[in-house]
Amino acid sequence: MAANKQILKKFQQILSSAFGSKDISVVFFVVAILTIIIVPLPSFMLDGMLSLSLALSILIILIGLYIKKPTDFSAFPTLLLLVTLYRLALNIATTRMILSEGYKGPEAVSSIITAFGEFVIGGNYVIGVIIFCILVLVNLMVVTNGSTRVTEVKARFQLDSLPGKQMAIDADMNAGLIDEHEAKRRRDALAQEADFYGAMDGASKFVKGDAIAGIIITVVNILGGFLIGMIEYNMSFSDSLQTFTILTIGDGLVGQIPALIVSTATGIIITRSTKGEDDNFAKDLVEQLVDNQKIVTILGAILFVTALIPSFPHGSLIFLSFVFFALAYLMGEGEKKSIFAFLGSVFKKKEEEFVPAEQKPIDIASHSAPARPQKSEEEIEREEEAIINDVLKVEVLELFLGYQLIKLADVKQNGDLIERIRGIRKKIASDFGFLVPKIRIKDNLQLSPTHYEFFLKGVKIGEGDVMPDHFLAMDTGYVGSQIEGIPTKEPAFGMDALWIEAKDKEEAIIQGYTIIDPSTVISTHISELIKQYAPEFITKDEVKKLLNRLNDVYPAIIEEANKLPTGVIRQVLQELLKEKIPIRDMLTILECVTDIAQAVQNNIPIIVEQVRTRLARTITNLFKSDDGSIKLLIFANETEHVLITKIKEQGSSSTLLLTINETQKLKDAIEESMLKVVQMGISPVILLVDNQLRRPLYEKMEQYKIDVVVLSHTELDSNVNFEIVDKPIEIDFKG
């Protein structure tokens, strides 16, 4: 007895393990398909298999109705293959049974086949053939053909739009609209959609092939059974034709009805919208069909009028009309007592004017406040803390747009502002060697409709006005005739320009104007602001990231750099970016800093000048003109000597100490020479000075907003040609 219990317990564990494992059940199903093809099945087992086929088809169409979006049923293409193969395996099994046991009568083959052959078609094989042909034609030419076409189109458009959708996700992430986790989730969903529709494009052919195979199998069964009955079992012509045709048609119906259901499920799933929905398809379908009260009422009225036409079925039409009237009534307001009053209210034109919600009178007695869930003190405190933290959070970079400019950042409206900002981040990373933080784009209804503002750490650093449906036309100096437009200032550089309509764009180009679209105007302004405030993006965290990128390739240098205070490296990088010097060559920069930092006791000005000397090739290449030479301004020897004597050491740095009169003379002389150089078409203007004078003079130029690049002799590559473009600047400090 104990031994029997042990055996039963062991057997129970095996069954529990087998049926509890989902992957084992799939393996069992595939093995069952192969078994059906090879091994002859008894009648009762064949009935069970055919019942399972019908149940699976109903299960699939129910899943298709209740899923929220097609990709929720991602296993459907593979399931379609398995179900089709299962049905074809059953066709082989039923064919074997019909041809071998059919002469004994329908009951010897299968109860389900007999039921379909006798009950569904009334035992008349002519009617059965007609019904079978109709089912096959509906399945093959209507449902399957339509589903296949929809699948092909969706797969093609899905794959064609994949690069654009991926770029849109990257643009949203770069703009700060979504984080990395959300971007990854969207990419996974996009890949899943592409895989799903690509797989469905091929899987839909299974259904079409199944329908064609059903026709061939049916013809073979009828002819083969007819000949076997007459030749092998000496059945009469009529008995053989009657018996095997009814069995074959019954078998065909048993196979084609599940096939039609699966084909319909395929059509339902593939024609669904890919957007996620809050409710399932079945609920949405019913709601969308009977959502409009007026339409349902009109339908009831049409049915009622149709019922009055002679020779029409009055009873059924009147019944349906009242069903729709009742449905419309239930959709309406509950206090309407009369159906005729209700009909009048539906079609009555509302005479009252629209009153804003805040101005509508509210009957307090008839409106009770909705019940609110009670929250604990801890939950309230957490919510308040989350709100306060959100208010206190300061984004590094933010772009606020007026409501007319929102479409420039909307990919659905062909807005390319996000893509251009993404390009800015890549360009600055390539040119200057640091990564710009994500720029979060927001709408601000308090701004003027065409106004935008750019914020750095919560402080506005730039703004401008852009006309989204116009183009900015800038005078290049070679304009022929003037064109009409709205005068404005280009926001990035403050140059005079015109806003012109799209229809005048071609004419403006012909006349020699430079045409800029609105997105480019904003993105160019942002680019210049980022370059202007570049030092502020070099935080200690950014320095750590820059060092980590080099750690695998240059571990020895990074090991030495890590011994220095992070603030020293950070200040050096900031000083370089302050004068628009790229920091891409981090290897050279770190080698120089680690070589001299301790020797000069981390004196930042000295370290920066030494780094600039090491970066001579980079600096030379940065300011080289198109002909390969560097065009320079210089001081007269005596003037430069006087300026050097004016340098005074103040702590760890040196300063150029000049009187107000001397400063004005220096400023006027440099601006006069700069004007001549600019008129020659040379930009930027470069002033070459002695090593001692470079930094103090640059600080003086920066103080007075004079846009000149100050270089020293040691910062020029010895292999480059240089050209003095104007006479040396001479200043009489004594007069």
XYZ file of C-alpha atoms in Angstrom, residues 91-366:
276
model
C -6.332 16.732 -42.447
C -3.816 13.951 -43.069
C -5.168 11.954 -40.149
C -8.822 12.377 -41.220
C -7.948 11.554 -44.827
C -6.304 8.336 -43.658
C -9.354 7.512 -41.541
C -11.913 8.339 -44.285
C -10.143 6.307 -46.971
C -9.480 3.325 -44.671
C -12.658 3.226 -42.526
C -15.180 5.234 -44.507
C -16.765 2.171 -46.165
C -18.049 1.101 -42.699
C -20.140 4.260 -42.417
C -19.673 7.797 -41.050
C -19.796 6.697 -37.396
C -16.666 4.579 -37.847
C -14.614 7.644 -38.841
C -15.397 10.501 -36.429
C -18.421 11.791 -34.532
C -17.545 15.446 -35.283
C -17.050 14.787 -38.996
C -20.345 12.874 -39.060
C -22.109 15.749 -37.252
C -20.843 18.310 -39.751
C -21.565 15.993 -42.661
C -25.127 15.121 -41.659
C -26.447 17.747 -39.225
C -24.845 20.931 -40.609
C -25.530 20.134 -44.282
C -28.578 17.942 -43.680
C -26.978 14.825 -45.147
C -27.148 16.299 -48.655
C -23.712 16.181 -50.228
C -24.679 18.659 -52.993
C -25.571 21.281 -50.387
C -22.384 20.351 -48.514
C -20.207 20.894 -51.568
C -21.787 24.312 -52.164
C -21.395 25.401 -48.507
C -17.813 24.165 -48.462
C -16.963 26.040 -51.668
C -18.500 29.234 -50.269
C -16.523 28.889 -47.031
C -13.287 28.316 -48.921
C -13.899 31.262 -51.266
C -14.775 33.586 -48.363
C -11.691 32.489 -46.449
C -9.293 32.523 -49.405
C -10.451 35.479 -51.514
C -11.920 37.815 -48.887
C -10.481 37.385 -45.402
C -7.077 35.822 -46.144
C -6.382 37.896 -49.253
C -7.287 41.133 -47.462
C -5.260 40.248 -44.359
C -2.255 39.334 -46.496
C -2.389 42.659 -48.340
C -2.750 44.678 -45.131
C 0.148 42.753 -43.608
C 2.405 43.429 -46.605
C 1.644 47.160 -46.551
C 2.060 47.474 -42.779
C 5.333 45.536 -42.816
C 6.710 47.710 -45.621
C 5.692 51.000 -44.024
C 6.880 49.857 -40.598
C 10.341 48.977 -41.921
C 10.529 52.148 -44.064
C 9.631 54.365 -41.105
C 11.959 52.588 -38.659
C 14.999 54.914 -39.133
C 12.836 58.014 -38.751
C 11.165 56.714 -35.597
C 14.539 55.787 -34.107
C 15.848 59.290 -34.860
C 12.754 60.776 -33.242
C 13.420 58.751 -30.077
C 17.064 59.879 -30.045
C 15.954 63.478 -30.590
C 13.495 63.300 -27.682
C 16.198 61.858 -25.429
C 18.801 64.424 -26.506
C 16.292 67.204 -25.951
C 15.648 65.896 -22.442
C 11.991 65.079 -23.114
C 12.566 61.454 -22.075
C 15.221 59.662 -20.060
C 17.409 56.721 -21.106
C 15.046 54.127 -19.627
C 12.069 55.537 -21.543
C 14.164 55.743 -24.725
C 15.201 52.099 -24.295
C 11.580 51.096 -23.723
C 10.487 52.928 -26.882
C 13.308 51.384 -28.929
C 12.354 47.925 -27.674
C 8.697 48.574 -28.550
C 9.750 49.832 -31.997
C 11.901 46.760 -32.596
C 9.061 44.550 -31.405
C 6.645 46.214 -33.851
C 9.098 45.798 -36.743
C 9.696 42.139 -35.864
C 5.970 41.520 -35.418
C 4.849 42.969 -38.748
C 7.834 41.470 -40.560
C 6.944 38.040 -39.158
C 3.241 38.562 -39.927
C 4.118 39.356 -43.542
C 5.356 35.788 -43.897
C 2.967 34.139 -41.440
C -0.098 35.378 -43.329
C 0.986 33.175 -46.234
C 0.446 30.147 -43.972
C -3.277 30.913 -43.790
C -3.509 31.365 -47.559
C -1.625 28.137 -48.170
C -3.852 26.331 -45.674
C -6.992 27.360 -47.590
C -5.527 26.171 -50.898
C -4.388 22.914 -49.314
C -7.927 22.375 -47.951
C -9.375 22.534 -51.473
C -6.826 20.066 -52.842
C -7.274 17.654 -49.927
C -11.074 17.748 -50.334
C -10.909 16.952 -54.070
C -8.432 14.124 -53.431
C -10.623 12.679 -50.652
C -13.767 12.701 -52.804
C -12.112 11.111 -55.845
C -9.970 8.708 -53.820
C -12.829 7.627 -51.544
C -15.213 7.236 -54.471
C -12.761 4.977 -56.336
C -11.798 2.979 -53.209
C -15.466 2.421 -52.302
C -16.379 1.162 -55.764
C -13.237 -0.815 -56.634
C -12.014 -2.186 -53.297
C -15.240 -2.546 -51.302
C -17.703 -3.170 -54.216
C -19.969 -0.277 -53.169
C -22.527 1.004 -55.616
C -21.911 4.262 -57.463
C -24.497 6.217 -55.484
C -23.559 4.725 -52.087
C -19.853 5.343 -52.634
C -20.427 8.910 -53.817
C -22.907 9.628 -50.992
C -20.753 8.151 -48.201
C -17.342 9.528 -49.105
C -18.599 12.927 -50.266
C -20.484 13.529 -47.010
C -17.457 12.395 -44.982
C -15.081 14.525 -47.042
C -17.303 17.595 -46.920
C -17.784 17.101 -43.173
C -14.016 16.845 -42.774
C -13.556 19.932 -44.930
C -16.030 21.925 -42.863
C -14.387 20.799 -39.616
C -11.073 22.114 -40.991
C -12.326 25.227 -42.786
C -14.431 26.666 -39.960
C -11.424 26.895 -37.567
C -9.338 28.144 -40.503
C -11.898 30.885 -41.194
C -11.960 31.846 -37.507
C -8.130 32.044 -37.380
C -8.088 34.034 -40.643
C -10.614 36.456 -39.138
C -8.478 36.747 -35.996
C -5.480 37.498 -38.227
C -7.433 40.253 -39.966
C -8.619 41.729 -36.653
C -5.119 41.786 -35.167
C -3.337 43.117 -38.243
C -5.859 45.908 -38.909
C -5.647 47.161 -35.344
C -4.046 50.509 -34.539
C -0.499 50.154 -33.197
C -1.103 52.792 -30.528
C -1.662 51.611 -27.001
C -5.221 51.980 -25.742
C -6.708 52.099 -22.297
C -9.418 49.606 -23.220
C -9.551 46.496 -25.373
C -10.577 46.447 -29.019
C -13.980 44.826 -28.460
C -15.043 47.512 -25.967
C -13.681 50.342 -28.117
C -15.438 48.949 -31.208
C -18.847 48.883 -29.536
C -18.331 52.326 -27.963
C -17.286 53.859 -31.294
C -20.241 52.265 -33.124
C -22.908 53.508 -30.724
C -21.152 56.480 -29.156
C -23.183 59.125 -30.998
C -26.704 59.443 -29.654
C -28.013 61.233 -32.722
C -26.710 58.588 -35.152
C -28.322 55.736 -33.206
C -31.635 57.624 -33.161
C -31.473 58.287 -36.911
C -30.794 54.587 -37.522
C -33.892 53.643 -35.503
C -35.987 56.149 -37.472
C -34.730 54.782 -40.822
C -35.583 51.214 -39.796
C -39.060 52.320 -38.682
C -39.762 54.105 -41.992
C -38.435 51.092 -43.938
C -40.845 48.815 -42.044
C -43.782 50.825 -43.488
C -42.855 49.872 -47.070
C -45.132 47.105 -48.419
C -43.687 43.577 -48.732
C -40.911 44.295 -46.222
C -40.691 42.258 -42.972
C -42.599 44.655 -40.736
C -42.178 42.817 -37.469
C -38.381 42.429 -37.458
C -37.733 45.956 -38.748
C -40.073 47.578 -36.212
C -38.539 45.478 -33.440
C -35.017 46.569 -34.411
C -36.060 50.217 -34.728
C -37.410 50.213 -31.164
C -34.250 48.456 -29.976
C -32.168 51.339 -31.344
C -34.604 53.937 -29.970
C -34.269 52.324 -26.549
C -30.489 52.224 -26.873
C -30.411 55.918 -27.778
C -32.733 56.685 -24.860
C -30.420 54.891 -22.441
C -27.510 56.930 -23.818
C -29.456 60.148 -23.168
C -30.356 61.961 -20.000
C -32.292 59.947 -17.479
C -34.899 62.627 -16.653
C -36.455 62.551 -20.147
C -39.666 60.576 -19.606
C -41.080 60.540 -23.137
C -39.400 59.021 -26.181
C -40.942 61.762 -28.341
C -39.645 64.444 -26.008
C -36.305 62.743 -26.201
C -36.378 62.731 -30.038
C -37.194 66.411 -29.991
C -34.379 67.182 -27.589
C -31.821 65.308 -29.696
C -32.534 67.320 -32.837
C -33.302 70.617 -31.119
C -30.698 73.249 -31.816
C -29.144 74.605 -28.674
C -29.816 78.332 -28.434
C -27.698 79.123 -25.448
C -24.279 80.601 -26.132
C -21.141 78.976 -24.851
C -20.323 80.041 -21.334
C -16.812 79.434 -20.049
C -16.637 76.837 -17.327
C -15.546 79.321 -14.728
C -18.588 81.566 -15.464
C -21.290 78.865 -15.436
C -23.555 78.988 -12.382
C -23.349 75.865 -10.257
C -26.268 74.551 -8.264
C -24.570 73.485 -5.068
C -27.640 71.591 -3.923
C -27.694 69.349 -7.001
